[in-house]
Coordinates of C-alpha atoms and ligand atoms in Angstrom, one line a residue:
X1 CA 53.7 -3.8 77.2
X2 CA 55.5 -6.9 75.8
X3 CA 58.7 -7.5 77.7
X4 CA 61.9 -8.4 75.7
X5 CA 63.7 -11.6 76.9
X6 CA 66.9 -10.9 78.7
X7 CA 70.0 -11.2 76.5
X8 CA 73.4 -11.5 78.1
X9 CA 75.9 -8.9 77.0
X10 CA 78.6 -10.3 74.8
X11 CA 82.0 -9.0 73.7
X12 CA 82.8 -9.2 70.1
X13 CA 86.4 -9.0 68.7
X14 CA 86.7 -6.4 66.0
X15 CA 89.4 -7.2 63.5
X16 CA 91.5 -4.2 62.6
X17 CA 94.9 -4.7 61.1
X18 CA 96.5 -1.3 61.7
X19 CA 94.9 2.1 62.2
X20 CA 97.4 4.3 60.6
X21 CA 97.7 6.8 57.8
X22 CA 96.4 4.4 55.2
X23 CA 94.1 2.2 57.2
X24 CA 90.6 1.8 55.8
X25 CA 87.8 1.6 58.3
X26 CA 84.8 2.1 56.2
X27 CA 84.4 1.9 52.5
X28 CA 81.3 2.4 50.4
X29 CA 82.5 1.0 47.2
X30 CA 79.1 1.2 45.6
X31 CA 79.4 4.9 45.3
X32 CA 82.4 4.8 43.0
X33 CA 82.2 3.5 39.4
X34 CA 82.3 -0.3 39.4
X35 CA 85.5 -0.2 37.3
X36 CA 87.4 1.2 40.3
X37 CA 88.9 -1.5 42.6
X38 CA 90.8 0.7 45.0
X39 CA 89.9 4.4 45.0
X40 CA 92.7 5.3 47.4
X41 CA 95.3 3.8 45.2
X42 CA 94.0 5.9 42.3
X43 CA 94.4 9.1 44.3
X44 CA 97.9 8.2 45.3
X45 CA 98.8 7.5 41.7
X46 CA 97.1 10.4 39.9
X47 CA 96.6 12.9 42.7
X48 CA 93.6 14.3 44.4
X49 CA 91.1 15.6 43.3
X50 CA 90.6 13.4 40.3
X51 CA 87.9 13.2 37.6
X52 CA 86.8 9.7 36.4
X53 CA 85.1 9.0 33.1
X54 CA 83.4 5.7 32.6
X55 CA 83.4 4.7 28.9
X56 CA 80.7 2.1 29.5
X57 CA 78.4 4.6 31.1
X58 CA 78.9 7.2 28.4
X59 CA 78.2 4.7 25.6
X60 CA 75.2 3.4 27.4
X61 CA 73.7 6.9 28.0
X62 CA 74.2 7.7 24.3
X63 CA 72.5 4.6 23.2
X64 CA 69.6 5.1 25.6
X65 CA 69.1 8.7 24.4
X66 CA 69.2 7.7 20.7
X67 CA 66.8 4.8 21.3
X68 CA 64.3 7.1 23.1
X69 CA 64.1 9.4 20.1
X70 CA 63.9 6.7 17.4
X71 CA 60.7 6.2 15.5
X72 CA 59.9 4.4 12.2
X73 CA 59.9 6.8 9.3
X74 CA 61.9 9.4 11.0
X75 CA 65.7 9.7 10.7
X76 CA 67.2 10.7 14.0
X77 CA 70.6 12.5 14.2
X78 CA 72.3 13.3 17.4
X79 CA 74.6 16.3 17.4
X80 CA 76.5 16.1 20.6
X81 CA 76.8 19.5 22.2
X82 CA 80.6 20.0 22.5
X83 CA 80.4 22.9 25.0
X84 CA 78.9 20.5 27.6
X85 CA 82.2 18.7 27.8
X86 CA 84.9 18.9 25.1
X87 CA 87.4 16.4 26.5
X88 CA 88.8 15.2 23.1
X89 CA 88.7 11.5 24.3
X90 CA 85.0 11.9 25.3
X91 CA 84.1 13.5 22.0
X92 CA 85.9 10.7 20.2
X93 CA 83.9 8.0 22.0
X94 CA 80.7 9.8 21.0
X95 CA 81.9 10.1 17.4
X96 CA 82.5 6.3 17.4
X97 CA 78.9 5.9 18.6
X98 CA 77.7 7.9 15.6
X99 CA 77.2 11.4 17.0
X100 CA 77.6 14.5 15.0
X101 CA 79.2 17.5 16.5
X102 CA 77.2 20.6 17.6
X103 CA 79.6 23.5 18.0
X104 CA 79.3 27.1 18.8
X105 CA 82.7 28.5 18.2
X106 CA 85.8 28.1 16.1
X107 CA 87.7 26.4 18.9
X108 CA 85.0 23.7 19.0
X109 CA 84.8 23.5 15.2
X110 CA 88.5 22.9 15.0
X111 CA 88.4 20.3 17.7
X112 CA 85.7 18.4 15.9
X113 CA 87.6 18.5 12.6
X114 CA 90.8 17.4 14.4
X115 CA 88.9 14.3 15.6
X116 CA 88.0 13.6 12.0
X117 CA 84.3 14.6 12.2
X118 CA 83.5 15.5 8.6
X119 CA 82.4 19.1 8.0
X120 CA 79.1 17.7 6.7
X121 CA 78.5 16.2 10.2
X122 CA 79.0 19.5 12.1
X123 CA 76.1 21.7 13.2
X124 CA 77.4 25.2 13.6
X125 CA 75.2 27.2 16.1
X126 CA 75.8 30.3 18.2
X127 CA 75.2 34.0 18.1
X128 CA 78.7 35.1 17.0
X129 CA 80.4 33.5 13.9
X130 CA 83.1 35.4 12.2
X131 CA 83.5 35.7 8.4
X132 CA 86.6 33.4 8.5
X133 CA 84.7 30.8 10.5
X134 CA 81.7 31.0 8.1
X135 CA 84.1 30.7 5.2
X136 CA 85.5 27.4 6.6
X137 CA 82.1 26.1 7.5
X138 CA 80.6 26.7 4.0
X139 CA 83.6 25.3 2.3
X140 CA 83.4 22.1 4.3
X141 CA 79.6 21.7 4.0
X142 CA 78.6 22.2 7.7
X143 CA 75.0 23.0 8.6
X144 CA 75.0 26.6 9.8
X145 CA 72.0 27.6 11.9
X146 CA 71.9 31.4 11.5
X147 CA 71.1 33.6 14.5
X148 CA 70.4 37.1 13.0
X149 CA 69.6 39.0 9.8
X150 CA 73.1 40.3 9.8
X151 CA 74.5 36.8 9.8
X152 CA 72.3 35.9 6.8
X153 CA 73.8 38.8 4.8
X154 CA 77.3 37.8 5.8
X155 CA 76.7 34.1 5.0
X156 CA 75.2 34.9 1.6
X157 CA 78.2 37.1 0.8
X158 CA 80.7 34.4 2.0
X159 CA 79.0 31.6 0.1
X160 CA 78.8 33.8 -3.0
X161 CA 82.5 34.5 -3.0
X162 CA 83.2 30.8 -2.6
X163 CA 80.8 30.0 -5.5
X164 CA 79.0 27.6 -3.2
X165 CA 75.6 27.3 -1.5
X166 CA 75.6 27.4 2.3
X167 CA 73.7 24.6 4.1
X168 CA 71.5 26.8 6.3
X169 CA 69.0 26.5 9.1
X170 CA 67.3 29.2 11.1
X171 CA 67.3 29.3 14.9
X172 CA 64.0 30.5 16.3
X173 CA 63.0 31.5 19.8
X174 CA 59.7 31.9 21.6
X175 CA 58.6 33.0 25.1
X176 CA 58.0 30.2 27.5
X177 CA 58.0 31.3 31.2
X178 CA 60.1 34.0 32.6
X179 CA 63.6 32.7 31.7
X180 CA 63.0 32.3 28.0
X181 CA 66.2 32.2 25.9
X182 CA 65.2 35.1 23.6
X183 CA 68.8 36.1 23.1
X184 CA 69.2 33.6 20.3
X185 CA 67.8 33.5 16.9
X186 CA 64.6 34.9 15.5
X187 CA 61.6 35.8 17.7
X188 CA 58.4 33.9 16.8
X189 CA 56.2 36.4 18.6
X190 CA 57.5 39.4 16.7
X191 CA 57.2 37.7 13.3
X192 CA 60.9 37.7 12.7
X193 CA 60.9 33.9 12.3
X194 CA 58.7 34.2 9.2
X195 CA 60.6 37.3 7.9
X196 CA 63.9 35.4 7.9
X197 CA 62.3 32.6 5.8
X198 CA 61.0 35.2 3.3
X199 CA 64.5 36.8 3.1
X200 CA 66.1 33.4 2.6
X201 CA 63.7 32.5 -0.2
X202 CA 65.2 35.4 -2.1
X203 CA 68.9 34.5 -1.6
X204 CA 70.8 32.8 -4.3
X205 CA 73.6 31.4 -2.2
X206 CA 71.6 29.9 0.6
X207 CA 70.5 26.3 0.7
X208 CA 67.7 26.2 3.2
X209 CA 67.5 22.9 5.2
X210 CA 66.6 23.3 8.9
X211 CA 64.4 25.0 11.5
X212 CA 66.1 24.9 14.9
X213 CA 65.0 25.8 18.4
X214 CA 67.0 25.4 21.7
X215 CA 65.0 26.9 24.5
X216 CA 67.1 26.5 27.6
X217 CA 69.1 24.0 29.6
X218 CA 67.9 21.5 32.2
X219 CA 64.3 21.8 31.0
X220 CA 62.2 19.7 33.2
X221 CA 58.8 20.2 31.5
X222 CA 58.2 18.1 28.3
X223 CA 55.6 20.7 27.3
X224 CA 58.3 23.0 26.3
X225 CA 59.3 20.5 23.5
X226 CA 55.7 20.1 22.4
X227 CA 55.5 23.8 22.0
X228 CA 58.9 24.0 20.2
X229 CA 57.8 21.2 17.8
X230 CA 54.5 22.9 17.1
X231 CA 56.2 26.2 16.3
X232 CA 58.7 24.5 14.0
X233 CA 55.9 22.7 12.2
X234 CA 54.0 26.0 11.8
X235 CA 57.1 27.5 10.3
X236 CA 57.8 24.5 8.0
X237 CA 54.2 25.0 6.7
X238 CA 54.9 28.6 6.0
X239 CA 58.3 27.8 4.4
X240 CA 56.5 25.4 2.0
X241 CA 54.1 28.1 1.0
X242 CA 56.9 30.4 0.0
X243 CA 58.8 27.6 -1.9
X244 CA 61.2 26.4 0.8
X245 CA 61.6 22.7 1.6
X246 CA 62.5 22.0 5.3
X247 CA 64.5 18.8 5.6
X248 CA 65.4 19.0 9.3
X249 CA 63.6 19.7 12.5
X250 CA 66.2 20.5 15.1
X251 CA 64.9 20.7 18.7
X252 CA 68.3 21.4 20.3
X253 CA 69.3 20.1 23.7
X254 CA 68.3 21.0 27.2
X255 CA 67.1 17.6 28.4
X256 CA 67.6 17.0 32.1
X257 CA 70.0 14.5 33.8
X258 CA 69.4 12.8 37.0
X259 CA 71.0 15.6 39.0
X260 CA 68.9 17.5 41.6
X261 CA 68.4 21.1 40.9
X262 CA 68.5 23.5 43.9
X263 CA 64.8 24.2 44.9
X264 CA 65.1 27.8 43.6
X265 CA 65.8 26.6 40.1
X266 CA 63.4 23.6 40.1
X267 CA 59.6 23.3 39.8
X268 CA 57.7 23.5 43.1
X269 CA 57.9 20.2 44.8
X270 CA 61.0 19.2 42.8
X271 CA 61.2 17.5 39.4
X272 CA 61.5 13.7 39.3
X273 CA 63.9 11.9 37.0
X274 CA 63.5 8.2 36.2
X275 CA 64.0 5.8 33.3
X276 CA 60.8 7.1 31.6
X277 CA 61.9 10.7 31.6
X278 CA 63.5 10.7 28.1
X279 CA 60.5 8.8 26.7
X280 CA 58.2 11.5 28.0
X281 CA 60.3 14.2 26.2
X282 CA 60.4 12.1 23.1
X283 CA 56.6 11.5 23.1
X284 CA 56.1 15.3 23.5
X285 CA 57.9 15.8 20.1
X286 CA 56.8 12.7 18.2
X287 CA 53.1 13.2 18.9
X288 CA 53.1 16.3 16.7
X289 CA 55.9 15.4 14.3
X290 CA 54.3 12.1 13.2
X291 CA 51.3 14.0 12.1
X292 CA 53.3 16.6 10.1
X293 CA 55.8 14.3 8.4
X294 CA 54.7 15.5 4.9
X295 CA 56.1 19.0 5.7
X296 CA 59.7 17.8 6.1
X297 CA 62.0 16.3 3.5
X298 CA 59.2 15.0 1.2
X299 CA 57.7 13.0 4.0
X300 CA 60.9 11.7 5.5
X301 CA 61.7 14.1 8.4
X302 CA 65.2 14.3 9.8
X303 CA 64.9 14.9 13.6
X304 CA 68.0 16.5 14.9
X305 CA 68.8 16.7 18.6
X306 CA 71.7 18.4 20.4
X307 CA 71.9 16.8 23.9
X308 CA 74.7 17.6 26.3
X309 CA 74.1 16.9 29.9
X310 CA 71.5 14.1 29.3
X311 CA 74.3 12.1 27.8
X312 CA 77.5 13.0 29.7
X313 CA 76.5 14.0 33.2
X314 CA 76.3 10.5 34.6
X315 CA 79.5 9.3 32.9
X316 CA 81.8 11.3 35.2
X317 CA 82.6 11.3 38.9
X318 CA 84.9 13.6 40.9
X319 CA 86.9 12.1 43.7
X320 CA 88.1 14.4 46.4
X321 CA 89.6 14.5 49.9
X322 CA 88.6 16.2 53.2
X323 CA 91.4 18.5 54.1
X324 CA 90.1 20.1 57.3
X325 CA 87.2 20.0 59.7
X326 CA 85.8 22.7 62.0
X327 CA 82.9 23.4 64.3
X328 CA 80.2 25.9 63.0
X329 CA 79.3 28.8 65.3
X330 CA 75.6 27.9 64.8
X331 CA 76.0 24.2 65.4
X332 CA 77.2 21.2 63.4
X333 CA 80.5 21.2 61.5
X334 CA 82.1 22.1 58.2
X335 CA 84.7 20.4 56.1
X336 CA 87.0 21.9 53.6
X337 CA 87.6 19.7 50.5
X338 CA 90.4 19.8 47.9
X339 CA 87.7 20.3 45.2
X340 CA 85.5 23.3 45.1
X341 CA 83.5 25.5 42.6
X342 CA 86.7 26.0 40.6
X343 CA 86.3 22.5 39.2
X344 CA 82.6 21.9 40.2
X345 CA 80.9 25.1 39.1
X346 CA 77.6 23.2 38.7
X347 CA 77.5 23.1 42.5
X348 CA 75.9 26.6 42.2
X349 CA 72.8 25.0 40.5
X350 CA 72.7 21.4 41.8
X351 CA 72.3 19.9 45.2
X352 CA 75.0 17.3 44.9
X353 CA 74.7 14.2 47.2
X354 CA 78.3 13.4 47.8
X355 CA 79.1 10.0 49.3
X356 CA 81.8 8.8 51.5
X357 CA 84.0 6.5 49.4
X358 CA 86.7 5.7 51.8
X359 CA 87.3 6.3 55.5
X360 CA 90.9 7.1 56.4
X361 CA 92.7 8.0 59.6
X362 CA 89.9 6.5 61.6
X363 CA 89.9 6.6 65.4
X364 CA 88.5 4.0 67.8
X365 CA 85.7 6.5 68.4
X366 CA 84.5 6.1 64.8
X367 CA 84.4 2.4 65.3
X368 CA 82.5 2.7 68.5
X369 CA 80.0 5.0 66.8
X370 CA 79.7 2.5 64.0
X371 CA 79.0 -0.3 66.4
X372 CA 76.5 1.6 68.4
X373 CA 74.3 1.8 65.3
X374 CA 74.6 -1.8 64.5
X375 CA 77.2 -1.6 61.8
X376 CA 75.4 1.1 60.0
X377 CA 76.9 4.5 59.4
X378 CA 75.2 7.3 61.4
X379 CA 74.7 10.5 59.4
X380 CA 75.3 14.1 60.3
X381 CA 74.7 17.2 58.3
X382 CA 77.9 18.7 57.1
X383 CA 78.7 22.0 55.3
X384 CA 81.1 21.4 52.5
X385 CA 83.5 24.0 51.3
X386 CA 86.1 24.0 48.5
X387 CA 89.7 25.1 48.7
X388 CA 89.3 28.6 47.3
X389 CA 89.9 31.7 49.4
X390 CA 86.3 32.9 48.9
X391 CA 83.3 32.3 51.1
X392 CA 81.2 31.5 48.1
X393 CA 83.3 28.4 47.3
X394 CA 80.6 26.3 49.0
X395 CA 79.6 23.0 47.5
X396 CA 76.7 22.1 49.7
X397 CA 75.2 23.6 52.9
X398 CA 73.9 20.4 54.4
X399 CA 75.3 17.1 53.2
X400 CA 74.1 14.0 55.0
X401 CA 77.2 11.9 55.7
X402 CA 78.6 9.6 58.3
X403 CA 81.1 11.2 60.6
X404 CA 83.8 12.5 58.3
X405 CA 87.4 13.2 59.2
X406 CA 90.4 14.7 57.5
X407 CA 91.7 12.3 54.9
X408 CA 88.4 10.8 54.1
X409 CA 87.6 10.3 50.4
X410 CA 84.3 11.8 49.0
X411 CA 82.8 11.0 45.6
X412 CA 80.6 13.4 43.6
X413 CA 78.6 11.7 40.9
X414 CA 76.9 13.1 37.8
X415 CA 79.6 15.7 37.1
X416 CA 80.2 15.2 33.4
X417 CA 78.3 18.3 32.1
X418 CA 79.6 21.9 32.3
X419 CA 82.3 21.2 34.9
X420 CA 85.3 20.4 32.8
X421 CA 84.5 23.2 30.2
X422 CA 83.6 25.8 32.8
X423 CA 86.3 25.0 35.3
X424 CA 88.5 27.9 36.5
X425 CA 92.3 28.3 36.7
X426 CA 91.8 30.2 39.9
X427 CA 94.0 29.6 43.0
X428 CA 94.2 25.9 42.3
X429 CA 95.5 23.9 39.3
X430 CA 93.0 21.6 37.7
X431 CA 93.0 17.8 38.2
X432 CA 93.8 14.9 35.9
X433 CA 91.0 13.0 34.1
X434 CA 91.1 9.3 34.0
X435 CA 89.2 7.2 31.5
X436 CA 88.0 3.8 32.7
X437 CA 87.5 1.7 29.6
X438 CA 88.4 -1.6 27.9
X439 CA 92.1 -0.9 28.4
X440 CA 91.7 -0.3 32.1
X441 CA 92.8 3.1 33.3
X442 CA 94.0 5.7 30.8
X443 CA 94.9 9.3 31.5
X444 CA 93.0 11.5 29.1
X445 CA 93.9 14.8 30.7
X446 CA 97.1 15.3 32.7
X447 CA 97.0 17.1 36.0
X448 CA 97.7 20.8 35.4
X449 CA 100.9 22.2 36.8
X450 CA 101.6 25.8 37.8
X451 CA 103.7 26.3 34.7
X452 CA 100.7 25.3 32.5
X453 CA 98.8 28.3 34.1
X454 CA 101.6 30.8 33.2
X455 CA 102.6 29.3 29.8
X456 CA 101.3 32.2 27.7
X457 CA 102.6 35.0 30.0
X458 CA 105.5 37.2 29.0
X459 CA 107.5 39.5 31.2
X460 CA 108.9 42.5 29.3
X461 CA 112.7 42.3 29.2
X462 CA 113.1 45.6 31.0
X463 CA 111.5 43.9 34.1
X464 CA 114.3 41.6 34.5
X465 CA 113.9 38.3 32.6
X466 CA 116.5 37.7 29.9
X467 CA 114.5 35.9 27.2
X468 CA 111.2 37.7 27.7
X469 CA 109.4 34.5 28.3
X470 CA 108.0 33.8 31.7
Ligands
PLP1 C1 72.3 25.4 20.9 C2 72.5 24.4 22.0 N1 72.3 23.1 21.7 C3 72.5 22.2 22.7 C4 72.9 22.6 24.0 C5 73.1 21.5 25.0 O1 72.3 21.7 26.1 P1 72.1 20.6 27.3 O2 73.5 20.3 27.8 O3 71.3 21.3 28.3 O4 71.5 19.4 26.7 C6 73.1 23.9 24.3 C7 73.5 24.4 25.6 O5 73.2 25.4 26.1 C8 72.9 24.9 23.2 O6 73.1 26.2 23.5

């Protein structure tokens, strides 16, 4: 065995200014958006937890998505799916990039109009649209993807009473695996997808334009989009035979982001996301569409896409603090954070990989540990809980992190999709959202206060309040 030469021990002076409440011993700045200079200062100013939106990242993701689905001879339209994240500032940035609005309810429709999205650039989806909502959508020239035979009758009546033709698409569904989204639209297997075309061909007040399919969310297999495209092409062929001209092929959203699904929701072995992923999905569609151009819009197909998470997930981060630490009965330790599933509901589906962004309140022991491993952080597996009084408020069962202590700052990346919109006003108020853009930091949603939560409540006078308002 080769012997190592003897090295004399040496004592190295470690420079620490003060180890106090705000001393920073270890900072992994690479984990926070590059626009952030001092994450601790942000939390002091805007409170913890805190959502960050990077304008640069959002614009970049939008452009990459559009580019991946751009082909000569095909017009590509992106209808950003509002339900994924309807922060008005975020929707405004995407509108500036050229996105249309894909909405599924009056609330989203009104938001899009309030941001000056023209009615003609709204795609109105969903399985429940009221007569009043249809009335507005027809008047303003929105594209309405109908979901049922009942909706066709209502739409025809509404358009007739307005003396207008309704711009109409049909949503179709097909079976693909055991979690197929057969709740929405017309079943292809039962023949309803053809029957709706036949019925439309007899309606005076319907202007048929689109065939639409959205088959799920976080679809990891491009084959699903090949199948969707082939079915839409088959239906466009049938539509042509019965005298209907299909202008638009709308393949919905559902494209994955770089988040990691929990194994029970993923394919065996785990799906892989990289810079070619979107191109694979695009090729799955284009391969068939390019051969069937003649069936759409007199040879100039309009390809409509309704991405949500693929555009916005990576544009947001959630910054949060460790508030307590305890030993687990079966080994290791847990930490309680000030952010939980109330504002990070996607933690039910994803294995987030939170990173230590800032180490506070360090002890000499931390430094010793750090030194022992040659300046590198040593990792432990930590159970991470949120602040709710429910055992199921668990963010991750085994996060690999350096020794974390109360006061440390943790960053969750890729949180832009379905967290803001599905967050709960439960036990905790919701955090502020900060936009990092060309003007530096701008608050785009204020931190909620307790009175925001009770603003709509009324106490009957007889129960003691003089003005009846709470
Ligand atoms: C009709 C429709 N389009 C688009 C989307 C966006 O999906 P994703 O965020 O998975 O891209 C959804 C989400 O469920 C949807 O229902």
